[in-house]
Coordinates of C-alpha atoms in Angstrom, one line a residue:
M1 CA 0.0 0.0 0.0
K2 CA 1.3 3.4 -0.9
V3 CA 0.7 6.5 1.3
I4 CA 0.2 9.8 -0.5
K5 CA 1.9 12.6 1.4
R6 CA 0.7 16.2 1.6
D7 CA 3.1 17.2 -1.1
G8 CA 1.9 14.5 -3.5
R9 CA 4.8 12.1 -3.0
A10 CA 3.9 8.4 -2.8
V11 CA 5.8 6.5 -0.1
D12 CA 5.6 2.9 1.2
Y13 CA 3.1 2.3 4.0
D14 CA 4.9 1.9 7.4
R15 CA 2.8 0.6 10.3
S16 CA 5.5 1.6 12.9
K17 CA 4.8 5.3 12.2
I18 CA 1.2 4.9 13.4
Q19 CA 2.4 3.1 16.5
I20 CA 5.0 5.8 17.3
A21 CA 2.4 8.6 16.8
I22 CA -0.2 7.0 19.1
E23 CA 2.5 6.2 21.7
K24 CA 3.7 9.8 21.8
A25 CA 0.2 11.0 22.4
N26 CA -0.1 8.3 25.1
Q27 CA 2.7 9.9 27.0
E28 CA 0.6 13.1 27.3
V29 CA -2.4 11.5 29.1
S30 CA -3.0 9.6 32.4
S31 CA -2.6 5.8 32.3
S32 CA -6.4 5.2 32.4
N33 CA -6.8 7.3 29.2
R34 CA -4.0 5.6 27.2
A35 CA -4.5 3.2 24.3
S36 CA -3.4 -0.3 25.1
T37 CA -1.0 -2.3 22.9
E38 CA -4.1 -4.3 21.7
D39 CA -5.9 -1.0 20.9
I40 CA -3.1 0.2 18.8
K41 CA -2.8 -3.2 17.0
S42 CA -6.6 -3.1 16.3
I43 CA -6.3 0.4 14.7
I44 CA -3.4 -0.7 12.6
Q45 CA -5.3 -3.9 11.6
Y46 CA -8.4 -1.9 10.6
I47 CA -6.3 0.4 8.3
E48 CA -4.5 -2.6 6.7
E49 CA -7.8 -4.5 6.1
L50 CA -9.1 -1.6 4.0
D51 CA -6.8 -3.2 1.4
K52 CA -6.2 0.0 -0.6
K53 CA -3.5 0.4 -3.1
R54 CA -3.2 4.1 -2.3
I55 CA -4.3 6.1 0.7
L56 CA -3.9 9.7 1.7
V57 CA -1.9 10.4 4.8
E58 CA -4.8 12.6 6.0
D59 CA -7.2 9.7 5.7
I60 CA -5.0 7.5 7.8
Q61 CA -4.9 10.2 10.5
D62 CA -8.7 10.7 10.3
I63 CA -9.2 7.0 10.8
I64 CA -6.9 7.0 13.9
E65 CA -8.9 9.9 15.4
E66 CA -12.2 8.2 14.7
R67 CA -11.1 4.8 16.1
L68 CA -9.7 6.5 19.3
M69 CA -13.1 8.2 19.7
Q70 CA -14.9 4.9 19.2
I71 CA -13.0 3.2 22.0
K72 CA -13.8 6.3 24.2
K73 CA -10.2 7.5 24.4
Y74 CA -11.4 11.1 24.0
E75 CA -8.6 12.8 25.9
L76 CA -6.0 10.7 23.9
A77 CA -7.7 11.6 20.6
K78 CA -7.4 15.3 21.4
K79 CA -3.7 14.9 22.3
Y80 CA -3.2 13.0 19.0
I81 CA -4.8 15.8 17.1
V82 CA -2.4 18.2 18.6
Y83 CA 0.5 15.9 17.8
R84 CA -0.8 15.4 14.3
Y85 CA -0.7 19.1 13.5
T86 CA 2.2 20.4 15.5
R87 CA 4.4 20.2 12.5
A88 CA 1.9 22.3 10.5
L89 CA 3.1 25.3 12.5
V90 CA 6.4 24.9 10.7
R91 CA 5.0 23.7 7.4
K92 CA 2.7 26.7 6.8
Q93 CA 3.4 30.4 7.0
N94 CA 1.5 32.0 9.8
T95 CA -0.1 35.3 8.6
T96 CA -2.1 35.8 11.8
D97 CA 0.3 38.3 13.3
E98 CA -0.2 40.8 10.5
T99 CA -4.0 40.4 10.7
I100 CA -4.0 41.0 14.4
L101 CA -1.8 44.0 14.1
G102 CA -4.2 45.3 11.5
I103 CA -7.1 44.9 13.9
I104 CA -5.2 46.7 16.6
R105 CA -4.4 49.6 14.2
N106 CA -8.0 49.5 13.0
E107 CA -6.8 48.8 9.5
N108 CA -8.7 45.5 8.9
S109 CA -11.2 46.5 6.2
E110 CA -13.4 43.4 6.7
E111 CA -13.9 44.1 10.4
K112 CA -13.6 47.8 10.5
Q113 CA -16.9 48.7 8.8
N114 CA -15.9 52.4 8.7
T115 CA -16.0 52.8 12.4
A116 CA -13.3 52.5 15.1
M117 CA -13.5 49.4 17.2
T118 CA -13.9 49.4 21.0
A119 CA -11.3 47.6 23.1
A120 CA -13.9 44.8 23.7
E121 CA -14.5 44.4 19.9
Q122 CA -10.8 44.3 19.3
R123 CA -10.4 41.7 22.0
N124 CA -13.1 39.6 20.3
Y125 CA -11.7 40.0 16.8
I126 CA -8.2 39.1 18.0
A127 CA -9.5 36.0 19.8
S128 CA -11.5 35.1 16.7
E129 CA -8.5 35.5 14.4
V130 CA -6.4 33.3 16.6
S131 CA -9.2 30.7 16.7
R132 CA -9.5 30.7 12.9
D133 CA -5.8 30.3 12.5
L134 CA -5.6 27.4 14.9
T135 CA -8.7 25.8 13.4
K136 CA -7.2 25.9 9.9
R137 CA -3.7 24.8 10.8
L138 CA -4.2 22.5 13.8
L139 CA -7.7 21.4 14.6
L140 CA -9.3 20.6 11.2
P141 CA -8.2 17.9 8.9
E142 CA -6.3 19.5 6.0
K143 CA -8.9 18.6 3.4
I144 CA -11.7 20.2 5.4
A145 CA -9.7 23.3 6.0
K146 CA -8.9 23.5 2.3
A147 CA -12.5 22.9 1.3
N148 CA -13.6 25.7 3.7
E149 CA -10.9 28.1 2.4
E150 CA -11.9 27.4 -1.3
G151 CA -15.6 28.0 -0.7
M152 CA -16.6 24.3 -1.3
I153 CA -18.2 24.3 2.1
Y154 CA -18.4 26.7 5.0
F155 CA -17.4 25.6 8.5
H156 CA -19.6 27.9 10.6
N157 CA -18.2 29.5 13.7
E158 CA -14.6 28.6 13.1
D159 CA -13.7 31.7 15.1
Y160 CA -15.0 29.8 18.2
F161 CA -13.9 26.3 17.3
V162 CA -11.0 26.3 19.8
H163 CA -13.6 26.5 22.5
P164 CA -15.9 23.5 23.3
M165 CA -19.1 25.5 22.5
I166 CA -22.4 24.5 21.0
N167 CA -23.8 26.6 18.1
S168 CA -27.2 27.7 19.4
S169 CA -29.9 26.6 21.8
Y170 CA -33.6 26.7 22.8
I171 CA -33.3 27.8 26.4
N172 CA -35.5 26.1 29.0
M173 CA -36.4 29.5 30.6
E174 CA -39.5 28.0 32.3
S175 CA -37.4 25.5 34.3
I176 CA -34.9 28.2 35.2
L177 CA -37.6 30.6 36.5
D178 CA -39.9 28.0 38.2
N179 CA -37.1 25.9 39.8
G180 CA -34.5 28.6 40.4
T181 CA -30.9 28.6 39.1
I182 CA -27.3 29.6 39.9
V183 CA -25.7 32.7 38.4
N184 CA -22.0 33.3 39.1
G185 CA -22.2 30.9 42.1
K186 CA -25.2 32.6 43.6
M187 CA -28.6 31.0 44.2
I188 CA -31.5 32.7 42.3
E189 CA -34.8 31.6 43.6
Q190 CA -38.2 31.6 41.9
P191 CA -39.2 35.2 41.3
K192 CA -42.3 36.6 42.9
S193 CA -43.2 39.2 40.3
F194 CA -43.0 39.8 36.5
L195 CA -40.3 42.5 36.8
V196 CA -38.0 40.3 38.8
A197 CA -38.6 37.5 36.3
C198 CA -37.5 39.8 33.5
I199 CA -34.3 40.8 35.4
I200 CA -33.4 37.2 36.1
A201 CA -34.0 36.2 32.4
T202 CA -31.7 38.9 31.1
Q203 CA -29.0 37.8 33.4
V204 CA -29.4 34.2 32.2
I205 CA -29.3 35.5 28.6
A206 CA -26.0 37.3 29.2
T207 CA -24.5 34.2 30.8
I208 CA -25.7 31.9 28.0
S209 CA -24.5 34.2 25.2
S210 CA -21.0 34.2 26.7
N211 CA -20.7 30.4 26.5
Q212 CA -22.0 29.5 23.1
C213 CA -21.3 30.6 19.5
F214 CA -24.6 31.9 18.3
G215 CA -28.3 32.5 19.1
Q216 CA -30.6 31.5 21.8
S217 CA -34.4 31.2 21.7
I218 CA -36.9 31.8 24.5
N219 CA -40.6 30.9 24.7
M220 CA -42.1 34.0 26.3
S221 CA -45.2 32.0 27.5
C222 CA -43.4 31.1 30.7
F223 CA -43.7 34.8 31.9
G224 CA -47.5 34.8 32.0
K225 CA -47.3 33.1 35.4
Y226 CA -45.2 35.9 36.8
L227 CA -47.5 38.6 35.5
R228 CA -50.3 36.9 37.4
K229 CA -48.1 36.8 40.5
S230 CA -47.7 40.6 40.2
Y231 CA -51.5 41.0 39.8
D232 CA -52.2 38.9 42.9
K233 CA -49.6 40.8 44.9
Y234 CA -51.1 44.2 44.0
K235 CA -54.6 42.9 44.5
E236 CA -53.7 41.7 48.0
Q237 CA -51.9 44.9 48.9
I238 CA -54.6 47.3 47.7
E239 CA -57.5 45.3 49.2
R240 CA -55.7 45.1 52.5
E241 CA -55.4 48.9 52.6
Y242 CA -58.6 50.0 50.8
K243 CA -61.2 47.3 51.1
G244 CA -64.4 48.8 52.4
K245 CA -63.1 52.3 51.5
L246 CA -63.2 52.0 47.7
T247 CA -65.5 50.1 45.4
E248 CA -64.5 46.7 44.0
E249 CA -64.5 48.2 40.5
F250 CA -62.2 51.1 41.6
I251 CA -59.8 48.6 43.3
E252 CA -59.7 46.4 40.2
N253 CA -58.9 49.4 38.0
L254 CA -56.1 50.4 40.4
V255 CA -54.7 46.9 40.4
R256 CA -54.7 46.8 36.6
L257 CA -53.0 50.1 36.3
R258 CA -50.2 48.9 38.5
V259 CA -49.9 45.6 36.6
Q260 CA -49.8 47.5 33.3
S261 CA -47.1 49.8 34.6
E262 CA -45.0 46.8 35.8
L263 CA -45.6 45.1 32.4
Q264 CA -44.3 48.2 30.5
S265 CA -41.3 48.5 32.8
G266 CA -40.4 44.8 32.5
I267 CA -40.6 44.7 28.7
Q268 CA -38.6 48.0 28.5
L269 CA -36.0 46.5 30.8
F270 CA -35.9 43.3 28.6
Q271 CA -35.4 45.4 25.4
Y272 CA -32.8 47.7 26.9
Q273 CA -30.8 44.9 28.5
I274 CA -30.6 42.8 25.4
N275 CA -29.6 45.8 23.3
T276 CA -26.9 47.0 25.8
L277 CA -25.5 43.7 27.1
E278 CA -22.1 42.6 25.8
A279 CA -22.0 39.0 24.6
I280 CA -18.9 36.9 23.8
N281 CA -18.3 38.8 20.5
G282 CA -18.4 42.3 22.1
K283 CA -21.9 42.9 20.7
E284 CA -25.5 42.4 22.0
P285 CA -26.7 38.8 22.5
V286 CA -28.4 37.1 19.6
V287 CA -31.9 36.4 21.1
T288 CA -35.2 35.2 19.5
L289 CA -38.4 35.6 21.4
F290 CA -41.3 33.2 20.7
L291 CA -44.7 34.9 20.9
H292 CA -47.5 32.3 20.9
I293 CA -51.0 33.1 21.9
D294 CA -52.1 29.5 22.8
E295 CA -55.7 29.0 23.7
Q296 CA -54.7 26.0 25.8
D297 CA -52.4 28.2 27.9
K298 CA -53.3 28.4 31.6
Y299 CA -52.0 32.0 31.5
L300 CA -53.5 32.9 28.1
K301 CA -54.8 36.4 29.1
E302 CA -51.5 37.4 30.7
N303 CA -49.4 36.2 27.8
A304 CA -51.5 38.0 25.3
M305 CA -50.9 41.2 27.3
I306 CA -47.1 40.5 27.3
I307 CA -47.0 39.9 23.6
E308 CA -49.0 43.0 22.9
E309 CA -46.6 45.1 25.0
I310 CA -43.6 43.6 23.2
L311 CA -45.0 44.6 19.8
K312 CA -46.0 48.1 21.0
Q313 CA -42.4 48.8 22.3
R314 CA -40.8 47.3 19.2
Y315 CA -43.0 49.5 17.0
E316 CA -41.9 52.6 19.0
G317 CA -38.2 51.6 18.4
L318 CA -35.2 52.8 20.4
K319 CA -33.2 56.0 20.4
D320 CA -29.6 55.9 19.3
E321 CA -26.8 58.1 20.6
N322 CA -28.0 61.0 18.5
E323 CA -31.6 60.6 19.8
N324 CA -32.8 59.3 16.4
I325 CA -35.4 56.6 16.5
V326 CA -33.9 53.3 15.2
T327 CA -35.0 49.7 14.8
P328 CA -33.3 47.4 17.2
E329 CA -32.0 44.2 15.6
Y330 CA -32.5 42.2 18.7
P331 CA -34.4 40.5 20.2
K332 CA -35.8 38.9 17.0
L333 CA -39.5 38.3 17.3
V334 CA -41.3 35.2 16.0
Y335 CA -45.1 35.7 16.1
V336 CA -47.3 32.7 15.9
L337 CA -50.5 32.7 13.8
D338 CA -53.0 30.3 15.3
E339 CA -56.8 29.9 15.2
C340 CA -57.4 32.7 17.7
N341 CA -55.3 35.3 15.9
A342 CA -55.1 34.4 12.2
L343 CA -57.5 37.2 11.1
N344 CA -60.5 34.8 10.8
G345 CA -62.6 36.4 13.5
G346 CA -60.5 35.2 16.4
E347 CA -60.4 36.9 19.8
Y348 CA -56.8 38.1 19.4
D349 CA -56.9 39.3 15.8
Y350 CA -56.3 42.8 17.2
I351 CA -52.8 41.7 18.3
T352 CA -52.0 40.4 14.8
K353 CA -53.0 43.7 13.3
L354 CA -50.6 45.4 15.7
A355 CA -47.9 42.8 14.6
I356 CA -48.5 43.7 10.9
K357 CA -48.2 47.4 11.7
C358 CA -45.0 46.7 13.6
S359 CA -43.5 44.5 10.7
A360 CA -44.2 47.2 8.2
K361 CA -42.2 49.7 10.2
R362 CA -39.6 47.6 12.1
K363 CA -39.2 44.5 10.0
Y364 CA -40.0 42.2 12.9
P365 CA -41.9 40.1 13.9
I366 CA -41.6 37.3 11.4
Y367 CA -44.6 35.0 11.2
L368 CA -44.9 31.3 12.0
S369 CA -48.0 29.3 11.0
A370 CA -49.1 27.0 13.9
K371 CA -51.3 25.1 11.4
R372 CA -48.5 24.4 9.0
M373 CA -46.1 23.5 11.9
R374 CA -48.5 21.0 13.3
E375 CA -48.7 19.3 9.9
N376 CA -44.9 19.1 9.6
Y377 CA -43.8 18.3 13.1
K378 CA -46.2 15.7 14.5
G379 CA -48.7 18.2 16.0
N380 CA -46.1 20.5 17.7
V381 CA -45.5 24.2 17.6
F382 CA -42.1 25.5 18.7
C383 CA -39.6 28.3 18.1
P384 CA -36.7 28.1 15.6
I385 CA -33.2 28.5 17.0
G386 CA -30.7 30.8 15.5
N387 CA -32.1 32.4 12.3
N388 CA -34.4 29.7 11.1
I389 CA -33.2 26.3 12.3
F390 CA -35.8 23.9 13.6
L391 CA -35.3 21.0 15.9
T392 CA -36.8 17.6 15.2
P393 CA -39.6 16.1 17.4
W394 CA -38.1 14.2 20.3
K395 CA -39.8 12.6 23.3
N396 CA -38.4 12.6 26.8
E397 CA -38.5 9.8 29.3
E398 CA -42.1 10.7 30.2
G399 CA -43.1 10.2 26.5
K400 CA -43.8 13.9 26.0
Y401 CA -42.4 15.9 23.1
Q402 CA -39.7 18.3 24.3
F403 CA -38.1 21.2 22.5
E404 CA -36.9 23.6 25.2
G405 CA -33.6 22.7 26.7
R406 CA -32.3 21.3 23.4
F407 CA -29.6 22.6 21.1
N408 CA -27.7 22.7 17.8
Q409 CA -24.2 21.2 18.0
G410 CA -22.9 22.9 14.9
I411 CA -23.4 23.9 11.2
V412 CA -21.6 23.1 8.0
S413 CA -23.0 24.6 4.7
I414 CA -22.5 23.3 1.2
N415 CA -21.9 25.6 -1.8
L416 CA -24.4 24.2 -4.4
P417 CA -23.8 26.8 -7.1
Q418 CA -20.0 25.9 -7.1
I419 CA -20.9 22.3 -7.8
A420 CA -23.1 23.3 -10.7
I421 CA -20.3 25.5 -12.1
L422 CA -17.9 22.6 -12.0
A423 CA -20.5 20.3 -13.6
D424 CA -20.7 22.6 -16.6
G425 CA -24.2 21.5 -17.6
D426 CA -23.5 17.7 -17.1
E427 CA -26.1 16.5 -14.7
Q428 CA -24.5 13.2 -13.9
K429 CA -21.2 15.0 -13.1
F430 CA -23.2 17.3 -10.8
W431 CA -24.5 14.3 -8.8
N432 CA -21.1 12.8 -8.6
I433 CA -19.5 16.0 -7.3
L434 CA -22.4 16.6 -4.9
D435 CA -21.9 13.2 -3.2
E436 CA -18.1 14.0 -2.9
R437 CA -18.9 17.4 -1.3
L438 CA -21.5 15.9 1.0
E439 CA -18.9 13.4 2.3
L440 CA -16.7 16.5 3.1
C441 CA -19.7 18.1 4.9
Y442 CA -20.2 14.9 6.9
E443 CA -16.6 14.8 8.0
A444 CA -16.7 18.5 8.9
L445 CA -19.9 18.0 10.9
M446 CA -18.3 15.1 12.8
C447 CA -15.4 17.4 13.7
R448 CA -18.0 19.7 15.3
H449 CA -19.5 16.7 17.1
Y450 CA -16.2 15.3 18.3
S451 CA -15.1 18.7 19.7
L452 CA -18.0 18.3 22.1
V453 CA -17.6 14.6 23.0
G454 CA -16.1 14.1 26.4
I455 CA -16.4 17.7 27.6
E456 CA -17.6 18.1 31.2
S457 CA -20.6 20.1 32.4
D458 CA -18.3 22.5 34.3
I459 CA -17.3 24.1 31.0
S460 CA -20.6 26.1 31.2
P461 CA -22.6 25.5 34.4
M462 CA -25.5 27.6 33.2
H463 CA -26.0 25.4 30.1
W464 CA -25.2 22.0 31.6
Q465 CA -25.8 22.1 35.3
H466 CA -28.3 24.9 36.1
G467 CA -31.2 24.2 33.8
A468 CA -30.7 26.2 30.6
I469 CA -30.3 22.8 28.8
S470 CA -29.8 20.2 31.5
K471 CA -29.0 19.6 35.2
L472 CA -26.0 17.3 35.0
E473 CA -23.7 16.8 38.0
K474 CA -20.4 18.6 38.3
R475 CA -17.7 17.0 36.1
E476 CA -20.3 14.9 34.4
R477 CA -19.8 14.6 30.6
I478 CA -22.4 15.9 28.2
D479 CA -22.1 13.0 25.8
S480 CA -25.6 11.6 26.5
L481 CA -27.1 14.9 25.1
L482 CA -25.2 14.5 21.8
Y483 CA -26.9 11.4 20.6
G484 CA -30.4 9.9 20.1
G485 CA -32.0 13.1 18.7
Y486 CA -31.8 15.3 21.8
S487 CA -29.5 17.7 19.9
I488 CA -28.9 18.2 16.2
L489 CA -26.1 18.7 13.6
T490 CA -27.1 21.0 10.7
L491 CA -26.3 20.7 7.1
G492 CA -26.9 24.1 5.5
Y493 CA -27.3 24.9 1.8
I494 CA -27.7 28.0 -0.2
G495 CA -28.1 29.1 -3.8
I496 CA -30.7 26.7 -5.1
A497 CA -31.9 29.3 -7.6
E498 CA -28.4 29.7 -9.1
M499 CA -27.7 26.0 -9.1
V500 CA -30.9 25.3 -11.1
K501 CA -30.0 28.1 -13.6
L502 CA -26.6 26.6 -14.2
I503 CA -27.7 23.0 -14.6
K504 CA -31.0 23.4 -16.3
G505 CA -30.6 26.8 -17.9
K506 CA -34.0 27.7 -16.6
A507 CA -35.4 29.6 -13.6
L508 CA -36.4 27.9 -10.4
S509 CA -40.0 28.9 -11.0
T510 CA -40.3 26.7 -14.1
E511 CA -41.6 23.2 -13.8
E512 CA -38.3 21.6 -14.8
G513 CA -36.3 23.9 -12.6
H514 CA -38.6 23.4 -9.6
Q515 CA -38.6 19.6 -9.9
F516 CA -34.8 19.4 -10.2
A517 CA -34.4 21.6 -7.1
L518 CA -36.8 19.3 -5.2
K519 CA -34.8 16.3 -6.3
V520 CA -31.6 17.9 -4.9
I521 CA -33.2 18.7 -1.6
K522 CA -34.6 15.2 -1.3
H523 CA -31.1 13.8 -1.9
L524 CA -29.7 16.0 0.8
K525 CA -32.4 14.7 3.1
E526 CA -31.8 11.1 2.2
T527 CA -28.1 11.5 2.8
S528 CA -28.7 13.1 6.2
L529 CA -30.9 10.1 7.2
K530 CA -28.2 7.7 6.2
W531 CA -25.7 9.6 8.4
E532 CA -28.2 9.4 11.2
K533 CA -28.5 5.7 11.0
E534 CA -24.7 5.3 11.0
T535 CA -24.1 7.5 14.0
N536 CA -27.2 7.8 16.2
I537 CA -26.9 11.5 15.8
E538 CA -29.8 13.7 14.5
F539 CA -28.9 15.5 11.3
V540 CA -31.1 18.2 9.8
I541 CA -30.9 20.1 6.5
C542 CA -31.5 23.8 6.6
G543 CA -32.0 26.4 3.9
M544 CA -29.5 29.1 5.1
I545 CA -30.7 32.8 5.0
S546 CA -27.3 34.3 5.9
E547 CA -26.5 37.2 3.6
R548 CA -22.9 37.0 4.7
L549 CA -22.7 33.3 3.6
G550 CA -24.3 34.1 0.3
K551 CA -21.7 36.8 -0.3
R552 CA -18.8 34.6 0.8
F553 CA -19.7 31.8 -1.6
A554 CA -20.4 34.1 -4.5
Q555 CA -17.1 36.0 -4.0
K556 CA -15.1 32.7 -3.7
D557 CA -16.6 31.5 -7.0
K558 CA -16.0 34.8 -8.7
E559 CA -12.3 34.7 -7.8
K560 CA -12.0 31.1 -9.0
F561 CA -14.2 31.1 -12.1
G562 CA -14.6 34.8 -13.0
T563 CA -17.9 36.7 -13.3
I564 CA -20.8 34.5 -14.5
K565 CA -23.9 36.4 -15.7
D566 CA -27.0 36.0 -13.5
I567 CA -25.0 33.8 -11.1
N568 CA -22.2 35.5 -9.1
D569 CA -22.5 39.0 -10.7
K570 CA -25.1 40.0 -8.1
G571 CA -22.5 39.8 -5.3
K572 CA -24.3 37.1 -3.4
Y573 CA -26.2 33.9 -3.9
T574 CA -29.9 33.6 -3.1
S575 CA -30.9 32.4 0.3
A576 CA -32.0 28.8 0.8
Y577 CA -34.5 27.7 -1.8
C578 CA -35.9 31.2 -2.3
L579 CA -36.8 32.3 -5.8
N580 CA -34.6 35.0 -7.5
K581 CA -36.1 38.4 -7.1
K582 CA -35.8 39.0 -10.8
E583 CA -38.2 36.2 -11.6
N584 CA -41.5 37.5 -13.1
I585 CA -43.9 35.7 -10.9
G586 CA -46.8 36.6 -8.7
L587 CA -46.4 36.7 -4.9
Y588 CA -48.8 33.9 -4.1
E589 CA -47.4 31.7 -6.8
K590 CA -43.9 32.3 -5.5
L591 CA -45.0 31.4 -1.9
Q592 CA -46.7 28.2 -3.2
L593 CA -43.6 27.1 -5.0
E594 CA -41.4 27.7 -2.0
S595 CA -43.8 25.9 0.3
D596 CA -43.0 22.6 -1.5
F597 CA -39.5 22.8 -0.1
E598 CA -40.7 23.2 3.5
K599 CA -42.0 19.6 3.6
I600 CA -38.5 18.3 2.9
S601 CA -36.2 20.9 4.4
L602 CA -37.7 20.7 7.9
G603 CA -34.4 21.7 9.6
G604 CA -34.7 25.2 8.2
V605 CA -37.3 27.1 6.2
I606 CA -38.1 30.7 5.2
S607 CA -40.0 32.7 2.6
Y608 CA -39.5 36.5 2.1
I609 CA -42.4 38.8 1.2
N610 CA -41.9 42.3 -0.2
I611 CA -44.6 44.5 1.3
K612 CA -43.3 47.9 0.1
K613 CA -46.3 48.7 -2.1
L614 CA -49.0 46.8 -0.2
N615 CA -51.9 48.4 1.6
E616 CA -53.4 47.2 4.9
T617 CA -56.0 44.9 3.3
E618 CA -53.4 43.2 1.2
L619 CA -51.2 42.7 4.2
E620 CA -54.0 41.1 6.1
N621 CA -54.8 38.8 3.2
I622 CA -51.1 37.7 3.1
I623 CA -51.3 36.9 6.8
K624 CA -54.3 34.7 6.2
Y625 CA -52.4 33.0 3.3
I626 CA -49.3 32.4 5.5
Y627 CA -51.4 30.8 8.2
E628 CA -52.8 28.3 5.7
N629 CA -49.8 27.6 3.5
I630 CA -46.3 28.9 4.8
Q631 CA -44.4 27.8 7.9
L632 CA -42.1 30.8 8.4
S633 CA -42.3 34.1 6.6
E634 CA -40.5 37.4 6.9
F635 CA -41.6 40.8 5.5
E636 CA -39.2 42.9 3.5
N637 CA -39.6 46.7 2.9

């Protein structure tokens, strides 16, 4: 068997080099974590039984890492990774120093964005640059790092990969508030009022955002209980002081005025805190609030009041440093359309009309159809995490579906237009390259997964010990939460419209283009299911809506292949499976075509609706249509 070195040379296979490498890593760990002589022999035997005539040195090293993980030598595997890539420090020129100096001097054009960075932002960008550098040169297999650099795939959050962090999460805020939690080593008991509940929640949000890569979602329905607590508190106080002196009606009005005042203060605090807190990246936390008026909710009335106040304050906006009214980016708002508020004569239609007014002025909220979700997710309605990533239905030990307290391990996205460019109109070649690239995505996703395997709950007590995700013991490993569907790994994709144009020469809105696109998405889904069976890890496919990713892939392809008309000349690829804005097609036909993808791409869906020239009646008709037909929709002005 010949081994192909990094420089392309073919050398004879030498089993002793494998043994020496593992034994050197063995010396760096305790005796209980070392690979035995039999373990090493088994790994060597596995490689030799592949019976290949030629094998890449990187593939041998990947196999060693995987086999060490399989025999649960996690600490040893990580030491081997360091050993494996130590020589890369010498092999590759390190350009990180100049990048960091550029950041310090505020000369880095990509990060500068025409404004001087604060010390906190500089600190974050420097840490991010170091992480990217170590990720490329030390932590990722060379072929994955190369694929990421050349825009074949995108390894999300590489600027945090040196840290054992999850990507995003659906925080179990109800458990935290109801059962108490620990923040910075201090016991926080169940709050006795709505305002205190808001204060605790924002402290939890700050802690969470400092210990994970990206966004967190919160179901706001858990706050209804605490608004009622405030009502009961004021009712008791005022009746004790004024009963018999004032009429019951007057007392009730006085109580409601105080509750309304506390509600306004609590939501204002929530909005101010989220927009002024500093997360791990030196910016405000990425937070999504789930606003569901659920007729089965014990605190329906209170939660309707909370949602109404959130929308009112978002409509008003915030003042910037020059006292101009601006639209805050966070928290993102996901407003659920259900039977009681889908503008079909429901009791809470008036709140939906307020939401429409808010969207027209402030972009958010985005709209989620409870009807559509129940059809797609076994009768469940729940919040996306991150931008638009959805968990899969999963039942806990009690046999109940659970979504809060779950998380996304990581994301790797595939550049579909680049595959189509390389195929040059040859459909069979497209499928062949697609499968090769999907294998790269799988290996990159498993790098994400293995970076979390074996880590202990102490790495982020709020996540793993104090209820945001779980309540593990100190020093307990989080491994049980990585398998069996509790958490997910996400395969992202982008540029379906451009891919179809390149392969079929037709628009995505045509029958031929539409069917080809559906075939590709189904193939991604089938591939992810195959991975799931092999690993006992839940994989989901997600149409990415990241403008930054669309620009990155388009720019990489423009550098490599030149400008291609109607493909990369726009500066970015089209989000997810969305139709190109240039297509001459009616709004409802567009939404209907896009809705076909939702049934397959359940890990991430979105449709954009341009409302710039629409009147109030037209907007209300769109809301009715969304409820019946579209899972997740966002308005554009």
